[in-house]
Coordinates of C-alpha atoms in Angstrom, one line a residue:
Chain Q
M1 CA 0.0 -0.1 0.0
S2 CA 1.3 3.5 -0.8
L3 CA 0.2 7.0 -0.2
E4 CA -1.0 9.6 -2.6
V5 CA -0.9 13.2 -1.3
I6 CA -3.0 15.7 -3.4
P7 CA -2.6 19.5 -2.4
L8 CA -5.6 21.3 -4.0
P9 CA -5.2 24.9 -5.2
T10 CA -8.0 27.3 -4.2
K11 CA -8.9 31.0 -4.4
I12 CA -7.8 33.1 -1.6
I13 CA -10.1 32.2 1.2
T14 CA -11.4 35.1 3.3
P15 CA -14.0 35.4 6.2
D16 CA -16.6 36.0 3.6
D17 CA -16.3 32.4 2.4
N18 CA -18.2 29.4 3.7
L19 CA -16.0 26.3 4.4
I20 CA -18.4 23.7 3.3
Q21 CA -18.9 25.5 0.1
I22 CA -15.2 25.9 -0.5
I23 CA -14.6 22.2 0.1
A24 CA -17.6 21.4 -2.2
T25 CA -16.1 23.6 -5.0
Y26 CA -12.4 22.8 -4.8
A27 CA -12.2 19.2 -3.2
K28 CA -15.4 17.4 -3.7
P29 CA -14.8 16.6 -7.3
Y30 CA -11.6 14.8 -6.4
L31 CA -12.7 13.0 -3.2
Q32 CA -13.1 9.2 -3.2
P33 CA -14.2 6.9 -0.3
G34 CA -11.5 6.2 2.1
D35 CA -9.8 9.6 1.6
T36 CA -8.8 11.9 4.5
L37 CA -9.3 15.6 3.8
V38 CA -6.9 17.7 5.6
L39 CA -7.2 21.5 6.1
A40 CA -4.7 24.1 7.2
E41 CA -5.6 25.4 10.6
S42 CA -5.0 29.0 9.4
V43 CA -7.6 28.7 6.7
V44 CA -10.2 27.4 9.2
A45 CA -9.3 30.4 11.5
I46 CA -9.6 32.9 8.6
I47 CA -13.0 31.6 7.5
Q48 CA -14.1 31.7 11.1
G49 CA -13.1 35.5 11.2
R50 CA -10.5 34.9 13.8
L51 CA -8.2 37.7 12.6
I52 CA -7.4 41.0 14.2
R53 CA -5.6 44.1 13.0
P54 CA -3.0 45.4 15.4
E55 CA -4.8 48.8 15.4
Q56 CA -7.8 47.0 17.0
V57 CA -5.8 45.8 19.9
K58 CA -4.6 48.0 22.8
P59 CA -1.7 46.3 24.4
S60 CA -1.6 46.4 28.3
F61 CA 1.4 47.0 30.4
W62 CA 1.6 43.2 30.9
A63 CA 1.5 42.5 27.2
L64 CA 4.2 45.2 26.4
A65 CA 6.4 43.7 29.2
M66 CA 5.9 40.0 28.5
A67 CA 6.5 40.4 24.7
R68 CA 9.9 41.8 25.4
F69 CA 11.0 38.4 26.8
V70 CA 9.9 36.4 23.9
N71 CA 12.4 35.8 21.2
Q72 CA 11.8 37.8 17.8
N73 CA 11.3 34.6 15.9
G74 CA 8.2 34.0 17.9
S75 CA 4.8 35.4 17.1
L76 CA 4.3 36.6 20.7
S77 CA 7.2 39.0 20.5
S78 CA 4.8 41.6 19.2
P79 CA 2.7 43.2 22.1
Y80 CA -0.3 43.1 19.9
A81 CA -0.2 39.3 19.4
M82 CA 0.4 38.9 23.1
Q83 CA -2.5 41.1 24.0
A84 CA -4.7 39.1 21.4
I85 CA -3.7 36.0 23.3
M86 CA -4.5 37.6 26.7
N87 CA -7.8 38.5 25.3
E88 CA -8.4 35.0 24.1
S89 CA -7.1 32.9 26.9
G90 CA -7.5 35.4 29.8
A91 CA -5.0 37.9 31.2
L92 CA -4.6 36.2 34.5
R93 CA -3.9 32.8 32.9
T94 CA -1.4 34.4 30.4
V95 CA 0.5 36.3 33.1
F96 CA 0.4 33.1 35.3
A97 CA 1.8 31.0 32.4
F98 CA 4.5 33.7 32.0
C99 CA 5.5 33.6 35.6
I100 CA 5.6 29.9 35.7
A101 CA 7.5 29.5 32.4
T102 CA 10.0 32.2 33.6
A103 CA 10.6 30.2 36.8
T104 CA 11.0 26.8 35.2
R105 CA 13.2 28.2 32.5
L106 CA 15.4 29.8 35.1
I107 CA 15.4 27.0 37.7
L108 CA 14.9 23.8 35.6
G109 CA 16.2 25.0 32.2
R110 CA 13.0 23.8 30.6
R111 CA 11.5 25.6 27.6
G112 CA 7.9 25.7 26.3
D113 CA 6.0 26.0 29.6
F114 CA 4.4 29.2 28.6
Y115 CA 2.5 27.5 25.8
R116 CA 1.7 24.6 28.1
F117 CA 0.0 26.8 30.6
A118 CA -1.2 29.5 28.4
G119 CA -3.1 27.2 26.3
Q120 CA -3.3 26.0 22.6
Q121 CA -4.2 29.5 21.2
A122 CA -0.9 30.7 22.3
S123 CA 1.0 28.4 20.1
L124 CA -1.3 28.9 17.2
V125 CA -1.3 32.5 16.7
D126 CA 0.4 34.0 13.7
D127 CA 1.6 37.5 14.2
I128 CA 1.7 40.3 11.4
T129 CA 3.8 39.1 8.4
G130 CA 3.2 35.4 9.4
N131 CA 0.4 35.1 6.7
M132 CA 0.3 35.7 3.0
P133 CA -1.4 38.8 1.7
P134 CA -4.2 39.9 2.2
F135 CA -3.7 38.7 5.7
D136 CA -0.1 39.8 6.1
K137 CA -1.3 42.9 8.2
H138 CA -3.4 40.8 10.5
I139 CA -2.8 38.7 13.6
V140 CA -4.4 35.3 12.9
L141 CA -5.5 33.3 16.0
G142 CA -6.0 29.6 16.0
P143 CA -9.4 28.1 14.9
S144 CA -12.2 27.8 17.3
N145 CA -13.6 24.3 18.0
P146 CA -11.7 22.5 15.4
E147 CA -13.1 19.2 16.4
R148 CA -16.6 20.3 15.5
V149 CA -15.3 21.6 12.1
A150 CA -13.7 18.2 11.3
A151 CA -16.9 16.4 12.3
E152 CA -19.0 18.6 10.2
I153 CA -16.7 17.8 7.1
K154 CA -17.0 14.2 7.8
E155 CA -20.8 14.3 8.0
Q156 CA -21.1 16.4 4.8
F157 CA -18.6 14.7 2.6
G158 CA -18.5 11.1 4.0
V159 CA -14.6 11.2 4.2
E160 CA -12.4 11.4 7.2
A161 CA -11.2 15.0 8.1
A162 CA -8.3 16.6 10.0
I163 CA -7.2 20.0 10.7
V164 CA -3.4 20.4 10.8
D165 CA -0.9 23.1 11.8
A166 CA 2.1 22.3 9.5
N167 CA 5.2 24.4 8.7
D168 CA 8.3 24.2 6.6
L169 CA 10.3 23.6 9.9
G170 CA 8.8 20.1 10.1
R171 CA 6.7 20.9 13.3
T172 CA 3.3 19.4 12.7
K173 CA 0.4 19.6 15.1
I174 CA -3.0 17.9 14.5
L175 CA -5.7 20.0 16.1
A176 CA -8.5 17.8 15.2
I177 CA -9.0 14.5 13.7
T178 CA -12.0 12.3 13.0
S179 CA -12.1 8.8 14.4
G180 CA -11.3 6.9 11.2
A181 CA -8.2 8.8 10.3
S182 CA -4.7 7.9 11.3
Q183 CA -2.9 10.4 13.4
S184 CA 0.5 8.8 13.0
L185 CA 0.1 8.7 9.2
L186 CA -0.8 12.3 9.1
L187 CA 2.0 13.4 11.2
K188 CA 4.4 11.6 8.9
V189 CA 2.9 13.0 5.7
F190 CA 2.7 16.7 7.1
R191 CA 6.2 16.6 8.4
A192 CA 7.1 17.5 4.9
N193 CA 4.4 20.2 4.6
P194 CA 3.0 19.2 1.3
A195 CA 0.7 22.2 1.3
G196 CA 3.6 24.6 1.6
N197 CA 4.3 27.6 3.6
A198 CA 4.6 30.3 1.0
D199 CA 2.1 31.4 -1.7
Q200 CA 1.2 28.0 -3.0
Q201 CA -2.4 28.7 -2.1
T202 CA -3.1 25.0 -1.4
P203 CA -4.8 24.8 2.0
I204 CA -6.7 21.7 1.3
V205 CA -4.9 18.4 0.9
I206 CA -6.3 14.9 0.2
V207 CA -4.4 12.0 1.6
R208 CA -5.3 8.8 -0.2
K209 CA -4.2 5.2 0.4
T210 CA -3.6 3.3 -2.8
Q211 CA -3.1 -0.3 -3.6
S212 CA 0.0 -0.1 -5.8
Chain C
M1 CA 7.0 44.3 62.3
I2 CA 4.3 45.3 59.7
A3 CA 6.0 48.4 58.8
E4 CA 9.2 46.4 58.2
F5 CA 7.3 44.0 56.0
I6 CA 5.7 46.8 54.0
L7 CA 9.1 48.5 53.6
A8 CA 10.7 45.1 52.3
A9 CA 7.8 44.6 49.9
L10 CA 8.2 48.1 48.5
A11 CA 11.9 47.7 48.2
C12 CA 11.5 44.3 46.3
I13 CA 8.9 46.0 44.0
G14 CA 11.3 48.9 43.4
T15 CA 14.2 46.8 42.7
L16 CA 12.2 44.6 40.2
T17 CA 10.7 47.7 38.4
A18 CA 14.2 49.3 38.3
T19 CA 15.7 46.0 36.8
L20 CA 13.0 45.8 34.3
A21 CA 13.3 49.4 33.2
V22 CA 17.1 49.0 32.9
Y23 CA 16.6 45.8 30.9
F24 CA 14.0 47.3 28.6
R25 CA 16.2 50.4 28.0
Y26 CA 19.2 48.1 27.3
Q27 CA 17.2 45.9 25.0
G28 CA 16.0 48.9 22.9
D29 CA 13.7 48.8 20.0
S30 CA 13.7 48.8 16.2
E31 CA 14.6 52.1 14.5
I32 CA 13.4 51.8 10.9
V33 CA 13.8 54.6 8.4
F34 CA 13.1 55.2 4.8
D35 CA 16.4 57.1 4.4
A36 CA 15.4 59.6 1.6
K37 CA 18.4 61.6 2.1
A38 CA 20.5 58.7 1.0
A39 CA 18.2 58.1 -2.1
R40 CA 20.0 57.5 -5.4
D41 CA 19.6 56.7 -9.1
Y42 CA 17.1 59.4 -9.6
R43 CA 15.5 59.2 -13.0
V44 CA 12.9 61.6 -14.4
T45 CA 11.5 60.7 -17.9
K46 CA 9.2 63.0 -19.8
N47 CA 7.0 62.1 -22.8
M48 CA 5.9 65.5 -24.0
L49 CA 3.5 63.9 -26.6
Q50 CA 1.7 61.6 -24.1
R51 CA 2.0 64.4 -21.5
T52 CA 3.5 61.9 -19.0
I53 CA 6.3 62.1 -16.5
R54 CA 7.8 59.1 -14.8
C55 CA 10.1 59.6 -11.7
R56 CA 11.9 56.9 -9.8
C57 CA 14.5 56.6 -7.3
L58 CA 16.0 54.0 -4.9
I59 CA 15.6 54.7 -1.2
P60 CA 17.3 52.6 1.5
L61 CA 15.1 51.1 4.1
A62 CA 17.3 50.6 7.2
N63 CA 16.8 49.4 10.7
R64 CA 19.4 51.2 12.8
G65 CA 17.8 49.8 16.2
R66 CA 18.7 46.9 18.4
Q67 CA 15.5 44.9 17.7
N68 CA 13.8 43.7 14.6
G69 CA 10.8 45.7 13.4
M70 CA 8.0 45.3 10.9
V71 CA 6.9 47.8 8.3
I72 CA 3.2 47.0 7.9
N73 CA 1.8 49.9 5.8
V74 CA 3.5 52.5 3.5
F75 CA 1.6 55.3 1.9
C76 CA 3.1 57.7 -0.6
Q77 CA 1.4 61.1 -1.2
P78 CA 2.6 64.0 -3.5
M79 CA 2.5 67.5 -2.0
Y80 CA -0.1 69.8 -3.1
Y81 CA 1.2 72.6 -5.3
G82 CA -2.0 74.6 -5.9
K83 CA -4.2 74.9 -8.9
I84 CA -1.9 73.0 -11.3
M85 CA -2.6 69.9 -9.4
E86 CA -6.1 69.9 -10.8
Q87 CA -4.6 69.2 -14.2
L88 CA -2.6 66.4 -13.0
E89 CA -3.3 62.6 -12.1
I90 CA -0.5 61.4 -9.9
T91 CA 0.1 57.9 -8.6
A92 CA 3.0 57.0 -6.3
K93 CA 4.2 53.5 -5.5
L94 CA 6.9 52.1 -3.3
R95 CA 8.1 48.5 -3.2
P96 CA 11.0 46.6 -1.9
M97 CA 13.5 45.9 -4.7
D98 CA 13.6 42.1 -3.9
A99 CA 9.8 41.7 -3.6
P100 CA 7.5 40.7 -6.6
V101 CA 5.5 43.6 -7.9
R102 CA 2.1 43.6 -6.2
N103 CA 0.3 46.3 -8.0
G104 CA 1.3 48.9 -5.5
Y105 CA 0.3 46.7 -2.6
W106 CA 2.9 47.0 0.3
E107 CA 3.3 43.5 1.7
A108 CA 4.2 43.7 5.6
V109 CA 7.8 42.9 6.0
I110 CA 10.2 42.2 8.8
V111 CA 13.3 44.5 8.8
K112 CA 16.1 42.7 10.8
K113 CA 18.2 44.9 13.2
K114 CA 21.2 46.5 11.8
T115 CA 20.3 45.7 8.2
A116 CA 19.3 47.8 5.1
S117 CA 17.8 47.0 1.7
L118 CA 16.6 49.1 -1.2
T119 CA 13.2 50.2 -2.1
E120 CA 12.0 51.8 -5.3
L121 CA 9.8 54.8 -5.3
E122 CA 8.0 55.3 -8.6
V123 CA 5.9 58.3 -9.4
A124 CA 3.6 58.6 -12.5
I125 CA 2.2 61.8 -13.5
Y126 CA -0.5 62.3 -16.3
S127 CA -1.0 65.9 -17.2
K128 CA -3.9 67.5 -19.0
A129 CA -1.6 70.6 -19.3
D130 CA 1.4 71.0 -21.4
L131 CA 4.5 69.6 -19.6
H132 CA 6.4 72.9 -19.9
I133 CA 3.7 74.5 -17.7
V134 CA 3.9 71.6 -15.2
A135 CA 7.7 71.9 -15.0
R136 CA 7.3 75.7 -14.5
E137 CA 4.7 75.3 -11.8
I138 CA 6.3 72.4 -10.0
P139 CA 10.0 72.5 -10.6
R140 CA 10.5 70.1 -7.7
L141 CA 8.0 67.4 -6.8
K142 CA 8.1 66.4 -3.1
V143 CA 6.6 63.0 -2.2
I144 CA 5.7 62.3 1.4
I145 CA 6.2 58.7 2.5
Y146 CA 4.1 57.7 5.6
Y147 CA 5.0 54.4 7.0
Q148 CA 3.7 52.4 10.0
V149 CA 6.2 50.3 12.0
V150 CA 5.4 47.8 14.7
G151 CA 8.2 47.1 17.2
R152 CA 8.7 46.1 20.8
D153 CA 7.0 49.3 21.9
G154 CA 4.0 49.1 19.7
I155 CA 2.8 50.9 16.5
Q156 CA 4.7 54.0 15.4
W157 CA 4.0 56.2 12.3
H158 CA 7.0 58.0 10.6
L159 CA 7.4 60.2 7.5
S160 CA 10.1 60.7 5.1
E161 CA 10.4 63.0 2.0
A162 CA 11.7 62.3 -1.4
Q163 CA 12.0 65.0 -3.9
F164 CA 12.2 64.9 -7.7
D165 CA 13.7 67.5 -10.0
I166 CA 10.9 68.0 -12.7
A167 CA 12.3 71.2 -14.3
N168 CA 15.5 69.6 -15.7

């Protein structure tokens, strides 16, 4: 048995679109029984309207201070993205996560505790410049309720579905997956990020098992 | 006892605040400039028949600060030179030299600390009046570049000015 991975080009997807209609237009003609339909998490978030312009966010003292301790390769190094996460996950929780993460980093030398304590949204946020135009000037949060979205896709199209956060660095996270799809298989496939991180415009990928 | 505790707590808060203030000051921020004073390769091309003038120059975009910064929006606006402007249609575009042309759309970009790159400012003028009149009325055309930067301290707006010699 081998695998076929089919990235599907789409139009630029915006909050004005409907996810089910997008899948019906761009993916349904190619879907076969047994396929797994995989969506990029950022596209689900964009359709859900989970994007904010920095001008719409007023960074608090805590956001300004905490962002200064984040490496500039990370999305949360901008006070606006940090404030967006504080608004999303709760200010108290984010400050608590920051304090705990600082302590465990200094005392135990352990990294990543901020994201463990601040919640999944903190690791999914894409700061300004983190997305392709026309969303390059927005902070894009992670999708809301991805499990429900995946279940709805399965119900509508009769195939397995997953929502994935993949990038060119080989870091893959599966946010939601329906019961019949293989998590380990998807992790393996998406380590190579077949949908691409640049302007490929292929946010939908079909993963198909073949007999050859 | 209580007074000593309050004093100790205040001392701790004061020390922490001072340490953070020193750290933030030392860390600094981005300092991004469209350095119009260092602009080069000025070119002004006139087409008398079609009554068009095309101006272009290369402007360094530099980050002199100690932190990376992002240039999110850039807007170019020619200055208003009175009634002659009613005869003119002017469009001004600015783009990074290494970026694909996006029809005047400025794609948000990270400018790394202590780096510089070139941007191209292009101005197209379509005139209803004879170009000799335009050159007489506007011997030098000034274009204001407004740009929005996001750094560690938040959003900042800056402006820069480029100038084209139309008369020659």
